[in-house]
Short mmCIF file of C-alpha atoms in Angstrom, two decimals:
data_model
loop_
_atom_site.label_atom_id
_atom_site.label_comp_id
_atom_site.label_asym_id
_atom_site.label_seq_id
_atom_site.Cartn_x
_atom_site.Cartn_y
_atom_site.Cartn_z
CA MET R 988 16.12 -4.40 40.68
CA ASP R 989 16.81 -4.06 36.95
CA ILE R 990 14.11 -5.56 34.74
CA ARG R 991 15.13 -3.84 31.54
CA ALA R 992 15.29 -5.81 28.30
CA GLN R 993 18.77 -5.06 27.01
CA GLN R 994 17.80 -5.33 23.34
CA PHE R 995 15.17 -2.61 23.77
CA GLY R 996 16.87 0.55 24.93
CA GLY R 997 13.56 2.43 25.11
CA VAL R 998 12.45 0.56 28.24
CA ALA R 999 13.76 2.31 31.30
CA ASP R 1000 15.26 0.68 34.37
CA VAL R 1001 12.90 -0.08 37.23
CA GLN R 1002 14.50 0.80 40.55
CA TRP R 1003 12.98 -0.14 43.86
CA ASN R 1004 13.27 2.62 46.39
CA GLU R 1005 13.84 1.01 49.76
CA ASN R 1006 11.78 3.71 51.43
CA SER R 1007 8.67 2.92 49.37
CA SER R 1008 6.15 0.17 49.95
CA LEU R 1009 5.27 -2.55 47.44
CA SER R 1010 1.99 -0.86 46.56
CA GLU R 1011 3.79 2.44 45.97
CA PHE R 1012 6.31 0.65 43.79
CA ILE R 1013 3.49 -0.89 41.72
CA ASP R 1014 1.71 2.45 41.37
CA HIS R 1015 4.94 4.11 40.29
CA ASN R 1016 5.73 1.58 37.56
CA PHE R 1017 2.16 1.21 36.36
CA PRO R 1018 0.92 4.80 36.38
CA ARG R 1019 -2.55 5.80 35.36
CA GLY R 1020 -3.43 8.74 33.18
CA LYS R 1021 -2.65 10.04 29.73
CA LYS R 1022 1.02 10.82 29.49
CA TRP R 1023 1.55 10.05 25.85
CA SER R 1024 0.65 13.04 23.67
CA SER R 1025 -1.49 12.01 20.71
CA THR R 1026 -4.52 13.15 18.80
CA VAL R 1027 -5.96 9.71 19.51
CA HIS R 1028 -6.62 10.87 23.08
CA SER R 1029 -8.80 13.70 21.80
CA ARG R 1030 -11.38 11.19 20.58
CA ASP R 1031 -12.41 7.74 21.68
CA VAL R 1032 -11.64 4.88 19.33
CA TRP R 1033 -12.78 1.29 19.12
CA LEU R 1034 -10.21 -1.47 19.48
CA ASP R 1035 -11.76 -3.70 16.83
CA GLU R 1036 -10.54 -6.47 14.51
CA ARG R 1037 -7.94 -4.11 13.02
CA PHE R 1038 -6.08 -4.22 16.32
CA THR R 1039 -5.26 -7.93 16.31
CA ALA R 1040 -1.64 -9.11 16.11
CA PRO R 1041 -2.13 -10.58 12.59
CA SER R 1042 -3.71 -7.33 11.40
CA LEU R 1043 -0.93 -5.20 12.89
CA PHE R 1044 1.66 -7.34 11.15
CA ARG R 1045 -0.20 -7.36 7.85
CA ARG R 1046 -1.22 -3.69 7.77
CA ARG R 1047 1.82 -2.01 9.36
CA GLY R 1048 4.54 -4.66 9.52
CA ILE R 1049 4.47 -4.71 13.34
CA LYS R 1050 6.06 -7.91 14.67
CA THR R 1051 5.21 -9.50 18.01
CA GLN R 1052 7.68 -10.62 20.64
CA PHE R 1053 6.87 -12.14 24.02
CA THR R 1054 8.37 -10.99 27.27
CA ASP R 1055 8.16 -12.27 30.84
CA LYS R 1056 8.21 -8.73 32.26
CA LEU R 1057 4.83 -7.13 32.79
CA THR R 1058 6.32 -3.63 32.67
CA HIS R 1059 7.29 -4.29 29.03
CA HIS R 1060 3.76 -5.24 28.01
CA LEU R 1061 2.56 -3.29 24.92
CA PHE R 1062 5.86 -1.45 24.63
CA PHE R 1063 6.48 -0.68 20.96
CA ASP R 1064 10.00 -0.34 19.59
CA ARG R 1065 9.54 1.96 16.60
CA LYS R 1066 12.99 1.31 15.16
CA ALA R 1067 12.66 -2.48 15.14
CA ARG R 1068 8.85 -2.31 14.71
CA ILE R 1069 8.40 -4.89 17.46
CA LEU R 1070 5.49 -4.95 19.90
CA MET R 1071 6.31 -6.53 23.25
CA ILE R 1072 3.58 -8.75 24.71
CA TYR R 1073 3.29 -10.24 28.19
CA PRO R 1074 1.33 -13.44 27.47
CA LEU R 1075 1.27 -15.12 30.91
CA ARG R 1076 -2.45 -14.95 31.57
CA HIS R 1077 -2.27 -17.91 33.94
CA TYR R 1078 0.11 -16.09 36.28
CA LEU R 1079 -2.02 -12.97 36.16
CA SER R 1080 -5.03 -15.06 37.14
CA LEU R 1081 -3.07 -16.48 40.08
CA HIS R 1082 -2.44 -12.96 41.33
CA ARG R 1083 -6.18 -12.55 41.69
CA THR R 1084 -6.22 -15.31 44.28
CA CYS R 1085 -3.26 -13.87 46.13
CA LYS R 1086 -4.37 -12.45 49.46
CA ALA R 1087 -1.58 -9.90 49.42
CA GLY R 1088 -3.05 -8.32 46.28
CA ILE R 1089 0.27 -7.32 44.73
CA PHE R 1090 -1.16 -6.10 41.41
CA PRO R 1091 -4.31 -3.99 41.18
CA GLU R 1092 -7.34 -5.88 39.94
CA LYS R 1093 -7.90 -3.40 37.11
CA LEU R 1094 -4.31 -3.79 35.90
CA ILE R 1095 -4.81 -7.56 35.66
CA ASP R 1096 -8.16 -7.15 33.88
CA GLU R 1097 -6.75 -4.65 31.37
CA THR R 1098 -3.78 -6.90 30.58
CA ILE R 1099 -6.00 -9.94 29.96
CA LYS R 1100 -8.38 -7.83 27.84
CA SER R 1101 -5.49 -6.56 25.74
CA LEU R 1102 -4.39 -10.16 25.14
CA GLY R 1103 -7.93 -11.01 24.03
CA ILE R 1104 -7.92 -8.08 21.59
CA LEU R 1105 -4.51 -8.92 20.13
CA PHE R 1106 -5.05 -12.69 19.94
CA PRO R 1107 -8.75 -13.44 19.45
CA GLU R 1108 -9.87 -16.96 18.73
CA ASP R 1109 -10.45 -16.87 14.97
CA PRO R 1110 -9.00 -18.52 11.84
CA ASP R 1111 -6.79 -15.53 11.02
CA THR R 1112 -5.12 -15.67 14.43
CA ASP R 1113 -4.80 -19.48 14.27
CA ILE R 1114 -2.87 -19.18 10.99
CA PHE R 1115 -0.73 -16.42 12.48
CA MET R 1116 0.05 -18.53 15.55
CA ARG R 1117 1.06 -21.57 13.50
CA LYS R 1118 3.12 -19.50 11.08
CA PHE R 1119 5.25 -17.91 13.79
CA GLN R 1120 5.03 -20.88 16.19
CA PHE R 1121 3.84 -18.82 19.14
CA SER R 1122 1.77 -21.55 20.81
CA GLY R 1123 3.43 -23.14 23.81
CA ARG R 1124 6.18 -20.52 24.07
CA LEU R 1125 6.76 -18.76 27.38
CA GLY R 1126 3.61 -20.20 28.89
CA PHE R 1127 1.47 -18.72 26.15
CA ASP R 1128 -1.97 -20.20 26.80
CA TYR R 1129 -3.78 -19.19 23.60
CA PRO R 1130 -6.69 -18.77 22.91
CA PHE R 1131 -7.61 -15.87 25.14
CA PRO R 1132 -11.16 -15.00 26.12
CA LEU R 1133 -12.81 -12.54 23.77
CA PRO R 1134 -13.37 -9.21 25.51
CA GLY R 1135 -15.95 -8.00 22.99
CA SER R 1136 -16.01 -4.45 21.68
CA ILE R 1137 -13.78 -2.23 23.78
CA ARG R 1138 -13.05 1.47 23.60
CA LEU R 1139 -9.65 2.96 24.27
CA SER R 1140 -11.13 5.02 27.09
CA GLU R 1141 -11.91 1.81 29.00
CA PHE R 1142 -8.19 1.30 29.58
CA ASP R 1143 -6.42 3.14 32.32
CA TYR R 1144 -3.01 1.55 32.89
CA TRP R 1145 -2.28 0.65 29.25
CA GLN R 1146 -4.11 3.51 27.54
CA ASP R 1147 -1.00 5.44 26.53
CA ARG R 1148 0.71 2.48 24.88
CA LEU R 1149 -2.49 1.40 23.15
CA ALA R 1150 -2.99 4.96 21.90
CA GLU R 1151 0.49 4.92 20.40
CA ILE R 1152 -0.29 1.72 18.50
CA CYS R 1153 -3.63 3.16 17.38
CA SER R 1154 -1.89 6.22 15.97
CA ILE R 1155 0.46 4.00 13.97
CA LEU R 1156 -2.43 1.86 12.75
CA GLU R 1157 -4.41 4.91 11.66
CA GLY R 1158 -1.38 6.55 10.07
CA PRO R 1159 -0.38 6.24 6.41
CA PRO R 1160 1.02 2.96 5.08
CA THR R 1161 4.80 2.71 4.90
CA THR R 1162 5.11 0.25 1.99
CA TRP R 1163 3.36 -0.47 -1.33
CA ARG R 1164 2.29 -3.86 -0.03
CA GLN R 1165 0.54 -2.25 2.96
CA THR R 1166 -1.16 0.23 0.63
CA PHE R 1167 -2.37 -2.62 -1.58
CA ARG R 1168 -3.76 -4.58 1.37
CA GLU R 1169 -5.36 -1.60 3.07
CA ASP R 1170 -7.05 0.00 0.06
CA LEU R 1171 -7.66 -2.87 -2.33
CA PRO R 1172 -10.59 -1.21 -4.22
CA GLY R 1173 -8.65 2.03 -4.60
CA TRP R 1174 -5.58 0.12 -5.73
CA PHE R 1175 -7.56 -1.75 -8.38
CA SER R 1176 -9.25 1.50 -9.45
CA PHE R 1177 -5.89 3.22 -9.84
CA TRP R 1178 -4.25 0.43 -11.82
CA GLY R 1179 -7.45 -0.24 -13.77
CA ALA R 1180 -7.50 3.38 -14.88
CA ALA R 1181 -3.78 3.23 -15.68
CA VAL R 1182 -4.24 0.09 -17.79
CA ALA R 1183 -7.30 1.58 -19.53
CA ILE R 1184 -5.38 4.76 -20.39
CA THR R 1185 -2.45 2.68 -21.65
CA VAL R 1186 -4.71 0.53 -23.82
CA MET R 1187 -6.53 3.57 -25.20
CA THR R 1188 -3.22 5.29 -25.94
CA PHE R 1189 -2.00 2.18 -27.73
CA VAL R 1190 -5.21 1.88 -29.74
CA PHE R 1191 -5.21 5.56 -30.68
CA GLY R 1192 -1.53 5.34 -31.57
CA CYS R 1193 -2.09 2.32 -33.80
CA THR R 1194 -5.08 4.08 -35.41
CA SER R 1195 -3.02 7.21 -36.02
CA ILE R 1196 -0.22 5.16 -37.56
CA GLY R 1197 -2.73 3.35 -39.78
CA LEU R 1198 -4.32 6.60 -40.94
CA ALA R 1199 -0.92 8.15 -41.55
CA SER R 1200 0.14 5.10 -43.60
CA ARG R 1201 -3.10 5.26 -45.59
CA SER R 1202 -2.62 8.97 -46.25
CA LEU R 1203 0.94 8.35 -47.38
CA LEU R 1204 -0.22 5.59 -49.75
CA ILE R 1205 -2.91 7.85 -51.25
CA ALA R 1206 -0.36 10.64 -51.65
CA GLU R 1207 2.01 8.27 -53.44
CA GLN R 1208 -0.80 7.13 -55.76
CA ASN R 1209 -1.77 10.75 -56.51
CA LEU R 1210 1.86 11.57 -57.24
CA LYS R 1211 2.14 8.61 -59.59
CA LEU R 1212 -1.06 9.66 -61.42
CA ALA R 1213 0.25 13.20 -61.70
CA GLN R 1214 3.54 11.93 -63.12
CA GLU R 1215 1.69 9.72 -65.62
CA GLY R 1216 -0.53 12.67 -66.62
CA LEU R 1217 2.51 14.86 -67.10
CA ALA R 1218 4.15 12.19 -69.27
CA LEU R 1219 1.01 11.89 -71.43
CA ALA R 1220 0.90 15.69 -71.79
CA ARG R 1221 4.52 15.74 -72.92
CA ASP R 1222 3.87 12.93 -75.46
CA ALA R 1223 0.82 14.79 -76.83
CA ALA R 1224 2.82 17.99 -77.18
CA LYS R 1225 5.56 16.20 -79.10
CA SER R 1226 3.04 14.54 -81.41
CA ALA R 1227 1.39 17.89 -82.19
CA ALA R 1228 4.74 19.46 -82.94
CA ASN R 1229 5.72 16.67 -85.30
CA THR R 1230 2.37 16.86 -87.14
CA ALA R 1231 2.72 20.59 -87.67
CA THR R 1232 6.21 20.20 -89.09
CA SER R 1233 5.16 17.53 -91.61
CA CYS R 1234 2.25 19.65 -92.92
CA VAL R 1235 4.39 22.68 -93.98
CA PRO R 1236 6.08 21.12 -97.13
CA THR R 1237 2.80 19.77 -98.41
CA VAL R 1238 1.17 23.20 -98.41
CA PHE R 1239 4.18 24.70 -100.12
CA GLN R 1240 4.09 22.06 -102.89
CA VAL R 1241 0.34 22.61 -103.51
CA SER R 1242 0.80 26.35 -103.79
CA THR R 1243 3.68 25.95 -106.28
CA THR R 1244 1.72 23.52 -108.45
CA THR R 1245 -1.24 25.89 -108.56
CA ALA R 1246 0.97 28.77 -109.66
CA ILE R 1247 2.52 26.73 -112.50
CA VAL R 1248 -0.92 25.66 -113.78
CA LYS R 1249 -2.02 29.28 -113.89
CA LEU R 1250 1.08 30.26 -115.92
CA VAL R 1251 0.53 27.48 -118.41
CA LYS R 1252 -3.08 28.59 -118.99
CA GLN R 1253 -1.96 32.11 -119.75
CA PHE R 1254 0.26 30.92 -122.53
#
């Protein structure tokens, strides 16, 4: 029996060994334990409102796709960033009334709880459901019952896959948009500081240009005054030289006249 989704190569084939019973087959394909290696396993985490399908899409760009194969539930394709969801809660509930007891009761409970965590009944999920037209597809009977606050350690069958998603959710953002949405105060602080520095640089630059222009104007005025002073000094020097030249003949004439008068008196 091959129940692999061909578009998701990461999901392995499920082969039924004819020598195994149905319960052994179920236990083999839905193993318990912690097989996926992650630091998330080293501490218990809460599966809170960050773990909803709208939040996963908004914070990490993880898209949701429904599948009718329970073995694909919560399988995450990292390359396509698609999270597979088995949404058929009604059929899981019917298994509870089955006398044969094909699926373990805890497996059914964990699956329904995971649906309640991913698709809680709130306005954010309602908008998400209408946007992507999930309601009514593949027997999707949203809304799911709210499971309340749940720790990762409360899951047994789906703990490894949930831990993988938790590690992606707690990891660093992959795009600027995710960074903006995840750390809005920090984003505003960063860009506020950048804008403030830019404005201050512009103001200081304009002030420096103004002061430099003022200094240049004062220097030009001082140069003009110096040139005018130099011109006045040159004019004064020329006037003094001309005055000195005109005074020399007059002195000579006076001296000559005085000498003649003295000679006349002697005779």
